[in-house]
Short mmCIF file of C-alpha atoms and ligand atoms in Angstrom, two decimals:
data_model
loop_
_atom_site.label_atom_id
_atom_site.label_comp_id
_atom_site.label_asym_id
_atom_site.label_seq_id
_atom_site.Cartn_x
_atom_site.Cartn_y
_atom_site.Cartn_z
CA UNK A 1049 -101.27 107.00 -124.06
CA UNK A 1050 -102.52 110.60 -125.12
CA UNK A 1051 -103.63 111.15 -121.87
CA UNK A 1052 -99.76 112.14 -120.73
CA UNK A 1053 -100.24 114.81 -123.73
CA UNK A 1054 -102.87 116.81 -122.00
CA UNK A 1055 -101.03 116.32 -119.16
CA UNK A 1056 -97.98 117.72 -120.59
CA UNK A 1057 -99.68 120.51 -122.13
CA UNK A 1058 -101.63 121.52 -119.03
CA UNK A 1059 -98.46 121.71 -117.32
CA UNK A 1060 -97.17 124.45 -119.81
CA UNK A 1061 -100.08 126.04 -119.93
CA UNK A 1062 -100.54 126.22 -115.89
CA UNK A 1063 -96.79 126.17 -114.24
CA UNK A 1064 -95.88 127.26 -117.27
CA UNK A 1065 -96.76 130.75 -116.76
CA UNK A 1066 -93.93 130.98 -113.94
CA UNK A 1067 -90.79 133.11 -114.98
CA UNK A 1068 -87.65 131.35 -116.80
CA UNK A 1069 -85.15 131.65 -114.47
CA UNK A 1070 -84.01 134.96 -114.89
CA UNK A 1071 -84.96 135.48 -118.27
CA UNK A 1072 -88.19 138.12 -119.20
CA UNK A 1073 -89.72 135.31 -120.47
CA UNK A 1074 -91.88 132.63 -118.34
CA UNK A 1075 -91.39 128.87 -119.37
CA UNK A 1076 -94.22 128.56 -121.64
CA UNK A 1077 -93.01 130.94 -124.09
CA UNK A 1078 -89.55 129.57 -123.83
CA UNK A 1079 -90.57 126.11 -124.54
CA UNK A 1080 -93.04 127.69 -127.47
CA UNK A 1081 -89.99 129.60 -128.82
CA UNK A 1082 -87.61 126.53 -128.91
CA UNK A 1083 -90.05 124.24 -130.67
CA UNK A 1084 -90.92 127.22 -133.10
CA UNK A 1085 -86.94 127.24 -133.99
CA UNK A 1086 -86.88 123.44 -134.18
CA UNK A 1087 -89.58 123.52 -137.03
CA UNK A 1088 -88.57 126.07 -138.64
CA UNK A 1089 -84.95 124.13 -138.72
CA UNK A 1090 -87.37 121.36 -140.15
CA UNK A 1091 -86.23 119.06 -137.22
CA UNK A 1092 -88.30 115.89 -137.56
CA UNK A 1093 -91.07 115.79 -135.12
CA UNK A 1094 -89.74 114.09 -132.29
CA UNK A 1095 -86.86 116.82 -132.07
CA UNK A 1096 -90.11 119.35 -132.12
CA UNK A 1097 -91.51 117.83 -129.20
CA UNK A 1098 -87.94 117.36 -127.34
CA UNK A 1099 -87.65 121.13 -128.20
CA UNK A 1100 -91.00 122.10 -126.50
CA UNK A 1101 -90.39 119.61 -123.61
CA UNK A 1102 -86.91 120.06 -122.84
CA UNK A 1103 -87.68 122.05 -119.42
CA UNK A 1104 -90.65 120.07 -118.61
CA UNK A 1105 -88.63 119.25 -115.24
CA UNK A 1106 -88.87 122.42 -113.97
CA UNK A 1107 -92.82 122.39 -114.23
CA UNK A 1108 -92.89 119.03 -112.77
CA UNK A 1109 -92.83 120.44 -108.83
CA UNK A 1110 -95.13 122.79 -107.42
CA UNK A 1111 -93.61 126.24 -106.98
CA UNK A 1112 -93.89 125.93 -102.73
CA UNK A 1113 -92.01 122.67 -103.39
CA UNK A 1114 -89.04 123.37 -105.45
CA UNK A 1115 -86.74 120.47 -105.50
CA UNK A 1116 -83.44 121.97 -104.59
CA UNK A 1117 -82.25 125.01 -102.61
CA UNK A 1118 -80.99 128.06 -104.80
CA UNK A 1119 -77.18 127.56 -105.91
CA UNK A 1120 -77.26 123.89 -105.94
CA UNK A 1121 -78.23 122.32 -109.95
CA UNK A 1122 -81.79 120.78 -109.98
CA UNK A 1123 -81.12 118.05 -112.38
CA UNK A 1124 -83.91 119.07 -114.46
CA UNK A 1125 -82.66 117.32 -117.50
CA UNK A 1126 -82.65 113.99 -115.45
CA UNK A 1127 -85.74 114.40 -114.12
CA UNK A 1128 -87.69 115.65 -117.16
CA UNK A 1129 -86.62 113.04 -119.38
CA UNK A 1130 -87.54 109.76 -116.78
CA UNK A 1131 -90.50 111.42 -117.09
CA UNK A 1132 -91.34 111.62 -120.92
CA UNK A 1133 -88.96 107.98 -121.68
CA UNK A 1134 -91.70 105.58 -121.15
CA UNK A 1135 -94.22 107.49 -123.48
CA UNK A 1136 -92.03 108.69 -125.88
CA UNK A 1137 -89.00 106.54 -126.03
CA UNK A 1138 -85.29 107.82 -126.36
CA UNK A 1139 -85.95 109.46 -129.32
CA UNK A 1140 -87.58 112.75 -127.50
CA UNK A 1141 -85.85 111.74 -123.20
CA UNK A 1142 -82.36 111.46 -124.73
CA UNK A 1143 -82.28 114.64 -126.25
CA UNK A 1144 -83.84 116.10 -123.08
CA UNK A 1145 -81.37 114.67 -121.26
CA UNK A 1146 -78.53 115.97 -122.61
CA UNK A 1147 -79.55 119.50 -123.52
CA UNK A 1148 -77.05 120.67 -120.07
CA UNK A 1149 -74.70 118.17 -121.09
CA UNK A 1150 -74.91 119.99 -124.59
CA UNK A 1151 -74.48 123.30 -123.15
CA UNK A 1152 -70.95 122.11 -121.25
CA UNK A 1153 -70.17 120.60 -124.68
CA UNK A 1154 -70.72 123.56 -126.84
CA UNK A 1155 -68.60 125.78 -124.71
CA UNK A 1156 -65.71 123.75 -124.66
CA UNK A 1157 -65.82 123.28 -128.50
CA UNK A 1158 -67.23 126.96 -129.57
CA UNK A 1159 -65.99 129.59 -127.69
CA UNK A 1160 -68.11 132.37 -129.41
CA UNK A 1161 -70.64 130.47 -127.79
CA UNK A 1162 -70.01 130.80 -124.76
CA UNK A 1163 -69.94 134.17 -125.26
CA UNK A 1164 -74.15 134.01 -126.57
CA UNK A 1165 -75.05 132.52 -122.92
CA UNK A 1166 -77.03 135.23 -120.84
CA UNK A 1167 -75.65 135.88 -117.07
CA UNK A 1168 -78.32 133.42 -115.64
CA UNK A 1169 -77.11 130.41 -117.73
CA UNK A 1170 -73.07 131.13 -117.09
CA UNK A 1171 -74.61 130.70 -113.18
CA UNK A 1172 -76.00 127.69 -114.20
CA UNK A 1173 -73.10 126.23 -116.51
CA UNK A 1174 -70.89 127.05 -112.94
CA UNK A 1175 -73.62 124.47 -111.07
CA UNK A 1176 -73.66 122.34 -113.74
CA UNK A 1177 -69.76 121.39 -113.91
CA UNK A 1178 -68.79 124.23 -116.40
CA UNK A 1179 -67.24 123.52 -119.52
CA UNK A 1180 -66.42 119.80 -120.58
CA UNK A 1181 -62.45 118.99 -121.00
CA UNK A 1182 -61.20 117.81 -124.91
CA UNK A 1183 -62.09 114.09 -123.54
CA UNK A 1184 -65.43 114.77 -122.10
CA UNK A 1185 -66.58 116.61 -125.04
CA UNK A 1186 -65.11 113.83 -127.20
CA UNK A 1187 -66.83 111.22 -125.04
CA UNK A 1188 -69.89 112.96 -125.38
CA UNK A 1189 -70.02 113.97 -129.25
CA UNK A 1190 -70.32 110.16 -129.55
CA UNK A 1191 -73.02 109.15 -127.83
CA UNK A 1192 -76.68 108.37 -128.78
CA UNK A 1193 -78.66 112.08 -129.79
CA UNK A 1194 -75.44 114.29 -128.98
CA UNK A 1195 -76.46 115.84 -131.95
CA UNK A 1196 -79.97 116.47 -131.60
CA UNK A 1197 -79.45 117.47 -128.00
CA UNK A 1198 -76.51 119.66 -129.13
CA UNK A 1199 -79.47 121.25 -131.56
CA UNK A 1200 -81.69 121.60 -128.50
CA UNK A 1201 -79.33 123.50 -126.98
CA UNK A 1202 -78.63 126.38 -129.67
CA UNK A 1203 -82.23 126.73 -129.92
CA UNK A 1204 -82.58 126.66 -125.87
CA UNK A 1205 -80.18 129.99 -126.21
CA UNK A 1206 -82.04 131.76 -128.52
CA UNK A 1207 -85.70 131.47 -126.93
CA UNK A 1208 -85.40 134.22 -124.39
CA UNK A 1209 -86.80 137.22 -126.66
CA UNK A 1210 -89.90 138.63 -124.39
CA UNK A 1211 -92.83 139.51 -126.44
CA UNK A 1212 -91.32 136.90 -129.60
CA UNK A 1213 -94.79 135.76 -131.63
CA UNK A 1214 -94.86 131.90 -131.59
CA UNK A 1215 -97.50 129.50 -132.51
CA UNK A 1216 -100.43 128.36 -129.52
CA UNK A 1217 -99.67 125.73 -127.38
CA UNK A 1218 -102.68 123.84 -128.60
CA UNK A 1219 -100.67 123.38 -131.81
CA UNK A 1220 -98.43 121.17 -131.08
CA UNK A 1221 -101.15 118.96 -129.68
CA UNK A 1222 -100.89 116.74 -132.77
CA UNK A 1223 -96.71 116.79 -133.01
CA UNK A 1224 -96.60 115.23 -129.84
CA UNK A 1225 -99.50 112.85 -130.43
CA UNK A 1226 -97.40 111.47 -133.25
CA UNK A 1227 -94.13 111.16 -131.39
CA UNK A 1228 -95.26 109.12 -128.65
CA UNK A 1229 -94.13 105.66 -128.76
CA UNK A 1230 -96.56 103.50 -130.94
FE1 LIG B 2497 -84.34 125.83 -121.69
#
């Protein structure tokens, strides 16, 4: 079962190194930043790992390969958490994905943030299906780790700062040991 761990981790560590979007940050230290802000939120440890693998679908295709053309959505929410449910159960793939569902959600509810989202992500809320209406974001407030994907999210925002000091990788070896399904 551990062996999808160093899988995971070599992943960040490797494709990880490519560029966030259009942030100045690359996906490693995004995904370090966001799990930093989950602990330090003292989100139990399957939101830690959800935090750090939340993107994990953007690392899963070679960078010659990418899975869709630029200005169409990737689905990388979809994709990351089919890969991470059967080790990890719903606890850290539902949460993963609905972080872009969360996104939709919190702009529809909280306008000022809206206003936090950089110029890449307001491209990407546009692919996405922008804002939810009052129904959808009722409809989606009640399902299954809204919350904790809704927490994901905030945290998502705010792990862009280039140069921010997080913890190594090889920390959270043991966090995601212990939220894989036993
Ligand atoms: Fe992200």
């Amino acid at each position: 079962m551990s062996a999808i761990v160093e899988r995971l981790l070599k992943l960040l560590a490797t494709n990880g190194v490519r560029q966030y979007g259009e942030e100045r940050v690359s996906q490693c230290e995004h995904a370090l930043q966001c799990a930093l802000l989950a602990e330090q939120e003292d989100a139990p440890r399957s939101l830690v790992a959800a935090a750090l693998l939340h993107d994990i679908g953007h690392l899963l295709y070679d960078a010659s390969e990418r899975p869709s053309p630029r200005g169409v959505d990737d689905r990388h929410e979809e994709l990351g958490a089919k890969h991470l449910r059967e080790a990890f159960g719903a606890a850290v793939a539902e949460p993963v994905r609905l972080h872009v569902a969360a996104k939709r959600y919190l702009c529809a509810i909280d306008p000022a943030y809206f206003g936090l989202l950089s110029a890449a992500s307001v491209h990407s809320l546009e692919l996405q299906g922008g804002a939810f209406t009052i129904a959808e974001a009722d409809a989606f407030r009640s399902m299954p780790y809204a919350d904790e994907a809704t927490r994901i999210r905030r945290w998502d925002e705010a792990a862009k700062l280039p140069g921010y000091e997080t913890r190594p990788l090889e920390y959270y070896r043991p966090a995601l040991i212990a939220a894989l399904r036993s």
